[in-house]
Coordinates of C-alpha atoms and ligand atoms in Angstrom, one line a residue:
M1 CA 96.1 175.4 216.2
F2 CA 94.6 177.5 218.6
R3 CA 91.0 176.8 219.5
N4 CA 88.5 179.4 220.8
R5 CA 88.7 180.3 224.4
D6 CA 92.1 178.5 225.0
F7 CA 94.0 181.3 222.7
L8 CA 95.6 183.1 225.7
S9 CA 95.3 180.6 228.5
K10 CA 97.5 178.1 226.3
K11 CA 100.4 180.6 225.5
T12 CA 103.6 180.5 227.2
W13 CA 104.9 184.1 226.5
G14 CA 103.8 187.5 228.2
P15 CA 101.6 188.2 230.8
Q16 CA 99.5 185.4 232.0
P17 CA 96.1 186.7 231.8
S18 CA 93.1 186.4 234.6
Y19 CA 89.8 187.3 233.5
P20 CA 87.3 184.5 234.7
N21 CA 84.3 186.7 234.8
V22 CA 84.9 188.2 231.3
I23 CA 85.4 185.0 229.9
A24 CA 82.1 183.6 231.7
K25 CA 79.8 186.7 230.9
K26 CA 77.2 186.4 228.2
G27 CA 76.2 189.3 226.1
K28 CA 72.4 190.1 226.0
F29 CA 72.2 191.2 222.8
D30 CA 71.1 188.8 220.1
K31 CA 70.4 191.7 217.3
L32 CA 72.7 193.9 215.6
L33 CA 73.4 196.5 218.2
I34 CA 73.7 200.1 216.7
I35 CA 74.6 203.3 218.3
A36 CA 74.5 206.5 216.3
G37 CA 74.2 210.1 217.1
P38 CA 76.5 213.2 216.7
C39 CA 80.1 213.5 218.5
S40 CA 78.8 216.3 220.7
V41 CA 75.5 217.6 221.6
E42 CA 75.8 221.1 220.6
S43 CA 72.3 222.8 220.6
H44 CA 68.6 222.3 220.7
E45 CA 68.4 222.8 217.2
Q46 CA 70.6 219.9 216.4
V47 CA 69.0 217.6 218.6
D48 CA 65.6 218.3 217.0
K49 CA 67.2 217.4 213.6
V50 CA 69.0 214.2 215.0
V51 CA 66.4 212.8 217.2
P52 CA 63.8 211.9 214.5
V53 CA 66.3 210.3 212.1
L54 CA 67.7 208.2 214.7
V55 CA 64.2 206.8 215.6
D56 CA 63.2 206.2 212.1
N57 CA 66.4 204.2 212.0
G58 CA 65.6 202.0 214.7
I59 CA 69.0 202.3 216.5
S60 CA 69.6 200.9 219.7
Y61 CA 71.1 203.7 221.8
A62 CA 71.5 207.4 220.7
R63 CA 74.9 208.7 221.3
G64 CA 76.1 212.1 222.2
G65 CA 78.8 213.8 223.9
V66 CA 77.8 216.3 226.7
Y67 CA 81.1 216.3 228.7
R68 CA 83.8 215.4 226.5
A69 CA 87.6 214.5 227.0
G70 CA 89.1 217.0 224.5
T71 CA 92.6 216.0 223.3
Y72 CA 93.7 219.7 223.8
P73 CA 92.6 222.1 227.0
R74 CA 91.7 225.0 224.4
E75 CA 88.9 222.8 223.1
D76 CA 85.9 223.5 225.3
F77 CA 84.0 220.5 225.8
G78 CA 82.4 221.7 229.7
L79 CA 79.1 220.0 230.6
R80 CA 76.1 222.2 229.9
P81 CA 73.3 220.3 232.1
E82 CA 70.5 222.1 230.6
L83 CA 71.6 221.0 226.9
A84 CA 72.6 217.4 228.3
S85 CA 68.9 217.2 229.9
Y86 CA 67.3 218.3 227.0
W87 CA 68.9 215.8 224.6
S88 CA 68.0 212.8 227.2
K89 CA 64.7 214.1 227.4
S90 CA 64.2 214.4 223.6
C91 CA 65.3 210.9 223.1
R92 CA 63.4 209.2 225.7
E93 CA 60.2 210.8 224.8
K94 CA 60.6 209.1 221.7
N95 CA 61.6 205.9 223.3
L96 CA 65.3 206.1 222.2
K97 CA 67.9 205.1 224.8
V98 CA 70.8 207.0 225.6
V99 CA 74.2 206.2 226.1
M100 CA 76.7 208.9 227.4
E101 CA 80.2 209.2 228.2
I102 CA 81.2 209.7 232.1
L103 CA 84.5 211.0 232.6
D104 CA 84.4 211.8 236.3
I105 CA 83.4 209.5 239.1
R106 CA 82.0 212.3 241.0
L107 CA 79.2 212.9 238.1
I108 CA 77.9 209.2 238.2
E109 CA 74.3 210.2 239.9
T110 CA 73.9 213.0 237.4
F111 CA 74.8 211.2 234.3
D112 CA 72.8 208.2 235.5
S113 CA 69.6 210.4 235.6
W114 CA 70.1 211.1 232.0
S115 CA 71.2 208.0 230.6
D116 CA 70.3 204.5 230.1
A117 CA 73.9 203.2 229.6
F118 CA 77.3 204.7 230.5
Q119 CA 80.5 205.0 228.2
V120 CA 83.8 204.8 229.4
G121 CA 86.1 206.7 226.8
A122 CA 89.2 205.4 225.6
R123 CA 91.4 207.7 227.5
H124 CA 89.7 206.4 230.6
M125 CA 89.7 202.6 230.0
Q126 CA 92.4 201.8 233.0
D127 CA 90.4 204.4 235.1
Y128 CA 90.0 201.6 237.8
P129 CA 88.1 203.3 240.4
L130 CA 85.6 204.6 237.8
L131 CA 85.4 201.1 236.4
V132 CA 84.7 199.5 240.2
E133 CA 82.1 202.5 240.8
L134 CA 80.0 201.4 237.3
A135 CA 80.3 197.9 237.8
R136 CA 78.0 198.7 240.6
S137 CA 75.0 199.9 238.2
K138 CA 72.7 197.4 236.6
K139 CA 73.0 199.4 233.1
P140 CA 75.2 198.4 230.4
V141 CA 78.7 199.9 230.2
L142 CA 80.5 200.3 226.9
L143 CA 84.3 200.2 227.3
K144 CA 86.4 201.7 224.8
R145 CA 89.8 200.1 224.3
N146 CA 92.7 202.6 224.9
M147 CA 94.6 203.4 221.8
G148 CA 97.6 201.8 223.2
A149 CA 95.8 198.9 225.2
T150 CA 96.8 195.3 224.4
L151 CA 94.4 192.6 224.5
D152 CA 95.3 191.4 227.7
E153 CA 95.1 195.1 229.1
F154 CA 91.6 195.4 227.5
L155 CA 90.3 192.2 229.2
G156 CA 91.8 192.9 232.3
A157 CA 90.0 196.4 232.6
A158 CA 86.8 194.5 231.3
E159 CA 87.2 192.2 234.2
Y160 CA 86.6 195.2 236.7
L161 CA 83.3 195.7 234.9
A162 CA 82.3 191.9 234.6
R163 CA 82.7 191.1 238.2
G164 CA 79.8 193.4 238.9
R165 CA 76.3 193.5 238.2
C166 CA 76.7 195.6 234.7
S167 CA 76.5 194.4 231.4
P168 CA 80.0 195.3 229.9
I169 CA 80.1 195.9 226.1
L170 CA 83.4 196.5 224.5
V171 CA 84.6 198.7 221.7
E172 CA 87.1 198.7 219.2
R173 CA 88.1 202.3 218.7
G174 CA 91.5 202.2 217.0
S175 CA 95.3 202.2 218.1
A176 CA 98.0 204.8 217.8
T177 CA 100.5 203.3 215.1
H178 CA 103.0 204.2 212.5
E179 CA 100.1 204.9 209.9
N180 CA 99.4 208.4 209.3
H181 CA 96.5 208.0 206.8
S182 CA 94.0 207.9 209.1
R183 CA 94.1 209.5 212.9
W184 CA 94.0 205.6 214.5
T185 CA 94.4 202.2 213.1
Q186 CA 91.1 200.1 213.6
S187 CA 92.2 196.6 215.1
D188 CA 89.5 194.2 213.2
S189 CA 92.2 191.3 214.6
M190 CA 91.2 192.6 218.3
I191 CA 87.5 192.1 217.7
A192 CA 88.1 188.5 216.1
A193 CA 90.2 187.6 219.2
V194 CA 87.6 188.8 221.7
K195 CA 84.8 187.0 220.0
R196 CA 87.0 183.8 220.0
M197 CA 87.6 184.1 223.9
T198 CA 84.7 185.6 225.7
G199 CA 80.7 185.8 225.5
I200 CA 80.9 189.5 226.0
P201 CA 79.7 191.7 223.0
I202 CA 82.2 193.8 221.4
L203 CA 81.3 196.8 218.7
V204 CA 83.3 198.3 216.1
D205 CA 83.5 202.4 216.2
A206 CA 84.8 203.1 212.8
S207 CA 84.3 206.6 213.2
H208 CA 86.8 207.0 216.0
A209 CA 89.0 204.2 215.1
N210 CA 89.8 205.8 211.5
G211 CA 89.2 209.2 211.9
R212 CA 87.9 209.8 208.3
R213 CA 84.3 209.6 207.0
D214 CA 85.1 208.0 203.9
L215 CA 86.4 205.2 205.8
V216 CA 83.5 204.8 208.0
H217 CA 81.3 202.6 205.7
P218 CA 84.0 199.9 204.7
L219 CA 85.7 199.9 208.0
T220 CA 82.1 199.3 209.7
M221 CA 81.9 196.4 207.5
S222 CA 85.3 195.0 208.1
G223 CA 84.7 195.1 211.7
L224 CA 81.3 193.4 211.2
A225 CA 83.1 190.7 209.0
A226 CA 85.3 190.2 212.1
G227 CA 82.7 189.2 214.3
A228 CA 81.5 192.5 215.8
D229 CA 78.1 192.5 217.2
G230 CA 77.2 195.8 216.3
F231 CA 78.9 199.3 215.6
I232 CA 78.8 202.9 216.6
V233 CA 78.8 205.8 214.2
E234 CA 79.2 209.5 214.6
T235 CA 76.5 211.2 212.5
H236 CA 75.7 214.9 211.9
P237 CA 73.2 216.8 209.7
E238 CA 75.6 219.0 208.6
P239 CA 79.2 217.1 208.7
D240 CA 81.4 220.1 208.1
K241 CA 80.0 222.1 210.5
S242 CA 80.4 219.3 213.4
L243 CA 81.9 221.3 216.3
S244 CA 84.2 218.3 217.2
D245 CA 85.4 215.4 215.3
A246 CA 84.2 216.9 212.0
D247 CA 86.4 214.8 209.7
Q248 CA 84.5 211.9 210.6
A249 CA 81.2 212.8 210.9
Y250 CA 79.1 210.4 208.9
P251 CA 75.9 212.2 207.0
L252 CA 72.8 212.1 208.6
D253 CA 71.2 210.8 205.4
G254 CA 73.5 208.5 204.7
L255 CA 72.9 206.5 208.0
G256 CA 69.8 204.3 206.6
D257 CA 72.0 202.8 204.0
L258 CA 74.7 202.0 206.2
I259 CA 72.5 200.2 208.6
A260 CA 71.0 198.3 205.6
D261 CA 74.4 197.2 204.4
A262 CA 75.5 196.2 207.8
K263 CA 72.1 194.1 208.0
N264 CA 72.8 192.3 204.9
L265 CA 76.5 191.7 205.9
M266 CA 75.1 190.1 209.2
E267 CA 72.9 187.8 207.1
L268 CA 75.7 186.6 205.1
R269 CA 77.8 186.0 208.2
K270 CA 75.5 183.3 209.4
S271 CA 76.5 181.2 206.5
W272 CA 80.2 181.1 207.1
R273 CA 81.9 178.1 208.4
P274 CA 85.1 178.8 210.0
A275 CA 86.9 175.6 210.4
C276 CA 88.5 176.5 213.8
Ligands
PEP1 C1 83.5 209.2 221.8 O1 82.9 208.2 221.5 O2 82.8 210.3 221.7 C2 84.9 209.4 222.0 C3 85.5 210.4 222.7 O3 85.4 208.4 221.7 P1 87.1 207.8 222.3 O4 87.0 207.6 223.9 O5 86.9 206.4 221.7 O6 88.1 208.7 221.7
MN2 MN1 84.1 212.1 218.6

């Protein structure tokens, strides 16, 4: 029978992992961590509609892509500094913290001025120079699991962050698998294993992990049931008109119910009694 943190250290097959700082690090979050906002920050008008709803729902961090890694180069996700700055200012004026994905090590200073936390996207999970630089920051750094990364590779990348001053937060965002009913396949097992082995918080991102808006609610709940400390949800005032990831955009007016259901599940979770 495997017990908590001994799981990987006792195994005799595969890579022999070494991530002492990840194992030792303790998460700071004792409440449900909720990160919500649009896939992309699109316009002043969209910002003005979204921000008040995020504030009303008491979320922890507003998310919104301002410089994104498009799967295809024809998608124009170039940085629009004026819009990024407007988004950041609008959130902060309402005491809403901002998390932004950072793609490029050369832009750390610029993004540092706009955001209260950094996000390393799935495609950059193993961009080690970027991780080393971000680890110097005192801000939280979200690390998304690459769609092909094993638990060992995920925690190895997290170790780069955990050796620094930042507070790493892991994110499960799905793998590429044989399944074709969803864009990616969410690994709740990854979440449960991380919780057994480490003190680092991990979030479920059911939006990216599934790519389908109708799966966001059930798979947010399954990720939380597996032990996630919170969740990320992409939301849009008019989901079908979302300029990126429209298929997974969750209706902004459904956010309150999603959060209420998540909080109920977290209450229920307190009473669970796993034997090992
Ligand atoms: C995102 O969160 O906007 C994003 C691009 O996610 P991922 O890196 O998981 O694809
Ligand atoms: Mn997205």
